[in-house]
Amino acid sequence: MNLSRRRFIHTTALAAGGIAVSSPGYAAMSEGLSAPEAARPLFVATWPFGQPANERSLEVFAGSGSLLDAVEEGIKVPEADPDNASVGLGGIPNADGAVQLDACIMDGEGQRAGSVAALEGILHPISVARRVMDDTKHVMLAGEGARQFALAQGFASVDLLTDQRRGEWEQWREKQHQPDNHDTIALVGLDADGRLAGGCSTSGWGYKLPGRVGDSPIIGSGLYVDAQVGAAGATGLGENVMRYCASFLIVEYMRQGLHPEDACLETIRRIAAADPRPAEDLAINFVALDKQGRYGAAGTGQGFEYAVAYPGYSEVLQSTGVSNADIGPEGGNRR
Ligand code: GLY
């Protein structure tokens, strides 16, 4: 595994009141990334589109002081972006041409969680998940029940299928090619009081079977937060995440003392060692941060890009990657 591939792709210095400068560059590898002790809140999110989400989270936290509000509002950024094919409005539909959304939110404080699965026609599934957490006795609502709950809560009914995605879906119906989109946003945060929270939102596997639910709304799979330890979130092929409760596993590795990046790596190795397919084909990626403000990520193959932000700083980084060569003989998953 080539740890030196960790690369700073976009570095954005945030001045009070706005983004000041953007300077791509490279940084020497450290033993493990961590934010300065005073650098709170700290947000870590999947993919480059996690960067504007993180920056919105910083803004919202500065105004409200609420980590949950910050997580929710950050995730609403890609949900509202019609050009993002993997999250919310403009997401790739299922095989029937319906955009079905999965999302969850989790508060380390009190181990609270809310989740929606296969939700149609609502712009912000993360906000519906928050309402499930805050206003019901349940953790998860699915399908039409989730939609009726959202409407009863005052969420507007919207058409999430953009003209572009409709056109692509019509072409797909002719050719049945499978797009490779599992670019979920998972965003986890830590504040100065040591409070942890996270959220996750996706339109899931493009042209999936109607009713298919991925890892993203499953607590412990697409997202997990433990108030005493840290938080982790996933992006990639949900079927290869949810069979292993991967985010929970990452948090448990952090509980044992692993740096978040190592916890992500160890989880991928363990999954890859158990799975008959080559690691490169699993298409799974994780972000994590711990209560000390250490953070990291790892993905299969070449890894993936993820975003980190705290006051005065916002970056997109290249994660470490795990290939089959890193798994070792006999499926052994130890370094
Ligand atoms: N990770 C998103 C999904 O597979 O649905």
Coordinates of N, CA, C and O in Angstrom, one line a residue, residues 58-126:
L58 N -19.5 24.5 8.3 CA -18.7 25.5 9.2 C -19.5 26.8 9.4 O -19.6 27.3 10.5
E59 N -20.1 27.2 8.3 CA -20.9 28.5 8.3 C -22.1 28.3 9.3 O -22.4 29.2 10.1
V60 N -22.8 27.2 9.1 CA -24.0 27.0 10.0 C -23.6 26.8 11.4 O -24.3 27.4 12.3
F61 N -22.5 26.1 11.7 CA -22.1 26.0 13.1 C -21.7 27.3 13.7 O -22.0 27.6 14.8
A62 N -21.0 28.1 12.9 CA -20.7 29.5 13.4 C -21.9 30.3 13.8 O -21.9 31.1 14.7
G63 N -23.0 30.1 13.0 CA -24.2 30.8 13.3 C -25.0 30.2 14.5 O -25.6 30.9 15.3
S64 N -25.1 28.9 14.5 CA -26.1 28.2 15.4 C -25.4 27.5 16.6 O -26.0 27.3 17.6
G65 N -24.1 27.1 16.4 CA -23.5 26.4 17.4 C -24.0 24.9 17.5 O -23.6 24.2 18.5
S66 N -24.8 24.5 16.6 CA -25.4 23.2 16.6 C -24.7 22.3 15.6 O -24.7 22.5 14.4
L67 N -24.1 21.2 16.1 CA -23.4 20.3 15.2 C -24.4 19.6 14.3 O -24.1 19.3 13.2
L68 N -25.5 19.2 14.9 CA -26.5 18.5 14.1 C -27.0 19.4 13.0 O -27.2 19.0 11.8
D69 N -27.3 20.7 13.3 CA -27.7 21.6 12.2 C -26.6 21.7 11.2 O -26.9 21.8 10.0
A70 N -25.4 21.8 11.6 CA -24.3 21.9 10.7 C -24.2 20.7 9.7 O -24.1 20.8 8.5
V71 N -24.3 19.5 10.3 CA -24.3 18.3 9.5 C -25.4 18.3 8.5 O -25.3 18.0 7.3
E72 N -26.6 18.6 9.0 CA -27.8 18.5 8.1 C -27.7 19.6 7.0 O -27.9 19.2 5.8
E73 N -27.3 20.8 7.3 CA -27.3 21.8 6.3 C -26.1 21.6 5.3 O -26.3 21.9 4.1
G74 N -25.0 21.0 5.8 CA -24.0 20.7 4.9 C -24.4 19.7 3.9 O -24.1 19.8 2.7
I75 N -25.1 18.7 4.3 CA -25.5 17.6 3.4 C -26.6 18.1 2.4 O -26.7 17.6 1.3
K76 N -27.3 19.1 2.8 CA -28.3 19.7 1.9 C -27.7 20.3 0.7 O -28.4 20.5 -0.3
V77 N -26.4 20.7 0.7 CA -25.8 21.3 -0.4 C -25.7 20.4 -1.6 O -26.3 20.7 -2.7
P78 N -25.1 19.2 -1.5 CA -25.2 18.3 -2.7 C -26.6 17.8 -3.0 O -26.9 17.5 -4.1
E79 N -27.5 17.6 -1.9 CA -28.8 17.2 -2.2 C -29.6 18.2 -3.1 O -30.4 17.7 -3.9
A80 N -29.2 19.4 -3.0 CA -29.9 20.4 -3.9 C -29.3 20.7 -5.2 O -29.8 21.4 -6.0
D81 N -28.1 20.0 -5.4 CA -27.4 20.3 -6.7 C -27.8 19.4 -7.8 O -27.6 18.2 -7.8
P82 N -28.5 19.9 -8.8 CA -29.0 19.1 -9.9 C -27.9 18.4 -10.7 O -28.2 17.4 -11.4
D83 N -26.7 18.9 -10.6 CA -25.6 18.3 -11.4 C -25.0 17.1 -10.7 O -24.2 16.4 -11.3
N84 N -25.3 17.0 -9.5 CA -24.8 15.8 -8.7 C -25.7 14.6 -9.0 O -26.8 14.5 -8.5
A85 N -25.1 13.6 -9.7 CA -25.9 12.5 -10.1 C -26.1 11.4 -9.1 O -26.8 10.4 -9.3
S86 N -25.5 11.6 -7.9 CA -25.5 10.6 -6.9 C -26.3 10.9 -5.6 O -26.4 10.1 -4.7
V87 N -26.8 12.2 -5.5 CA -27.4 12.6 -4.3 C -28.6 13.5 -4.6 O -28.4 14.4 -5.4
G88 N -29.7 13.3 -4.0 CA -30.8 14.2 -4.1 C -31.3 14.5 -5.5 O -31.4 13.7 -6.4
L89 N -31.7 15.8 -5.7 CA -32.2 16.3 -6.9 C -31.1 16.0 -8.0 O -29.9 16.3 -7.8
G90 N -31.6 15.5 -9.1 CA -30.6 15.1 -10.2 C -29.9 13.8 -10.0 O -29.0 13.4 -10.8
G91 N -30.3 13.1 -9.0 CA -29.8 11.7 -8.8 C -30.2 10.8 -9.9 O -31.3 11.0 -10.5
I92 N -29.4 9.8 -10.2 CA -29.8 8.8 -11.2 C -31.0 8.0 -10.7 O -31.0 7.5 -9.5
P93 N -32.1 7.8 -11.5 CA -33.2 7.1 -11.0 C -33.0 5.6 -10.9 O -32.0 5.1 -11.3
N94 N -34.1 4.9 -10.4 CA -34.1 3.5 -10.5 C -34.5 3.0 -11.8 O -34.7 3.7 -12.8
A95 N -34.6 1.6 -12.0 CA -35.0 1.1 -13.3 C -36.3 1.5 -13.8 O -36.5 1.5 -15.0
D96 N -37.2 2.0 -12.9 CA -38.5 2.5 -13.4 C -38.5 4.0 -13.6 O -39.5 4.5 -13.9
G97 N -37.3 4.6 -13.5 CA -37.3 6.0 -13.7 C -37.6 6.9 -12.5 O -37.8 8.1 -12.6
A98 N -37.7 6.3 -11.3 CA -38.1 7.0 -10.1 C -36.8 7.2 -9.3 O -36.0 6.3 -9.1
V99 N -36.6 8.5 -8.9 CA -35.4 8.8 -8.0 C -35.8 8.4 -6.6 O -36.7 8.9 -6.0
Q100 N -35.2 7.4 -6.0 CA -35.4 6.9 -4.7 C -34.2 7.2 -3.8 O -33.1 6.7 -4.1
L101 N -34.4 7.9 -2.7 CA -33.3 8.4 -1.9 C -33.2 7.7 -0.6 O -34.2 7.4 0.0
D102 N -32.0 7.5 -0.1 CA -31.7 7.0 1.2 C -30.9 8.0 2.0 O -30.0 8.7 1.4
A103 N -31.2 8.1 3.2 CA -30.4 9.1 4.1 C -30.5 8.7 5.5 O -31.5 8.1 6.0
C104 N -29.5 9.1 6.3 CA -29.6 9.0 7.8 C -28.8 10.0 8.4 O -27.9 10.7 7.8
I105 N -29.1 10.3 9.7 CA -28.4 11.2 10.5 C -28.2 10.6 11.9 O -29.1 9.8 12.3
M106 N -27.1 10.9 12.6 CA -26.9 10.3 13.9 C -26.2 11.3 14.8 O -25.3 12.0 14.4
D107 N -26.7 11.3 16.0 CA -26.1 12.2 17.1 C -25.5 11.3 18.1 O -26.1 10.4 18.7
G108 N -24.2 11.5 18.3 CA -23.5 10.7 19.3 C -24.1 10.9 20.7 O -24.1 9.9 21.5
E109 N -24.5 12.1 20.9 CA -25.2 12.4 22.2 C -26.5 11.6 22.4 O -27.4 11.8 21.6
G110 N -26.5 10.7 23.3 CA -27.7 9.9 23.4 C -27.9 8.8 22.4 O -28.9 8.2 22.4
Q111 N -26.9 8.6 21.6 CA -27.0 7.5 20.6 C -28.3 7.6 19.8 O -29.0 6.6 19.7
R112 N -28.6 8.8 19.3 CA -29.9 9.0 18.6 C -29.6 8.8 17.1 O -28.6 9.2 16.6
A113 N -30.6 8.4 16.4 CA -30.5 8.2 14.9 C -31.8 8.3 14.3 O -32.9 8.0 14.8
G114 N -31.8 8.8 13.0 CA -33.0 8.8 12.2 C -32.6 8.5 10.8 O -31.5 8.8 10.3
S115 N -33.5 7.9 10.0 CA -33.2 7.3 8.7 C -34.4 7.2 7.8 O -35.5 7.0 8.3
V116 N -34.2 7.4 6.5 CA -35.2 7.2 5.5 C -34.7 6.4 4.4 O -33.5 6.5 4.0
A117 N -35.5 5.5 3.8 CA -35.0 4.6 2.8 C -36.0 4.6 1.6 O -37.2 4.7 1.9
A118 N -35.5 4.6 0.4 CA -36.4 4.5 -0.8 C -37.5 5.6 -0.8 O -38.6 5.4 -1.1
L119 N -37.0 6.8 -0.4 CA -37.9 8.0 -0.3 C -38.0 8.6 -1.6 O -37.0 9.0 -2.2
E120 N -39.2 8.9 -2.1 CA -39.4 9.6 -3.4 C -40.0 11.0 -3.2 O -40.9 11.2 -2.4
G121 N -39.6 11.9 -4.1 CA -40.3 13.1 -4.3 C -40.1 14.2 -3.2 O -40.9 15.1 -3.0
I122 N -39.0 14.0 -2.4 CA -38.7 15.0 -1.3 C -37.2 15.4 -1.5 O -36.3 14.6 -1.6
L123 N -37.0 16.8 -1.5 CA -35.7 17.3 -1.9 C -34.6 17.0 -0.9 O -33.5 16.7 -1.3
H124 N -35.0 17.0 0.4 CA -33.9 16.9 1.4 C -34.2 15.6 2.3 O -34.7 15.8 3.5
P125 N -33.8 14.5 1.9 CA -34.0 13.3 2.7 C -33.3 13.4 4.1 O -33.7 12.8 5.1
I126 N -32.2 14.1 4.1 CA -31.4 14.2 5.4 C -32.3 14.9 6.4 O -32.2 14.6 7.6

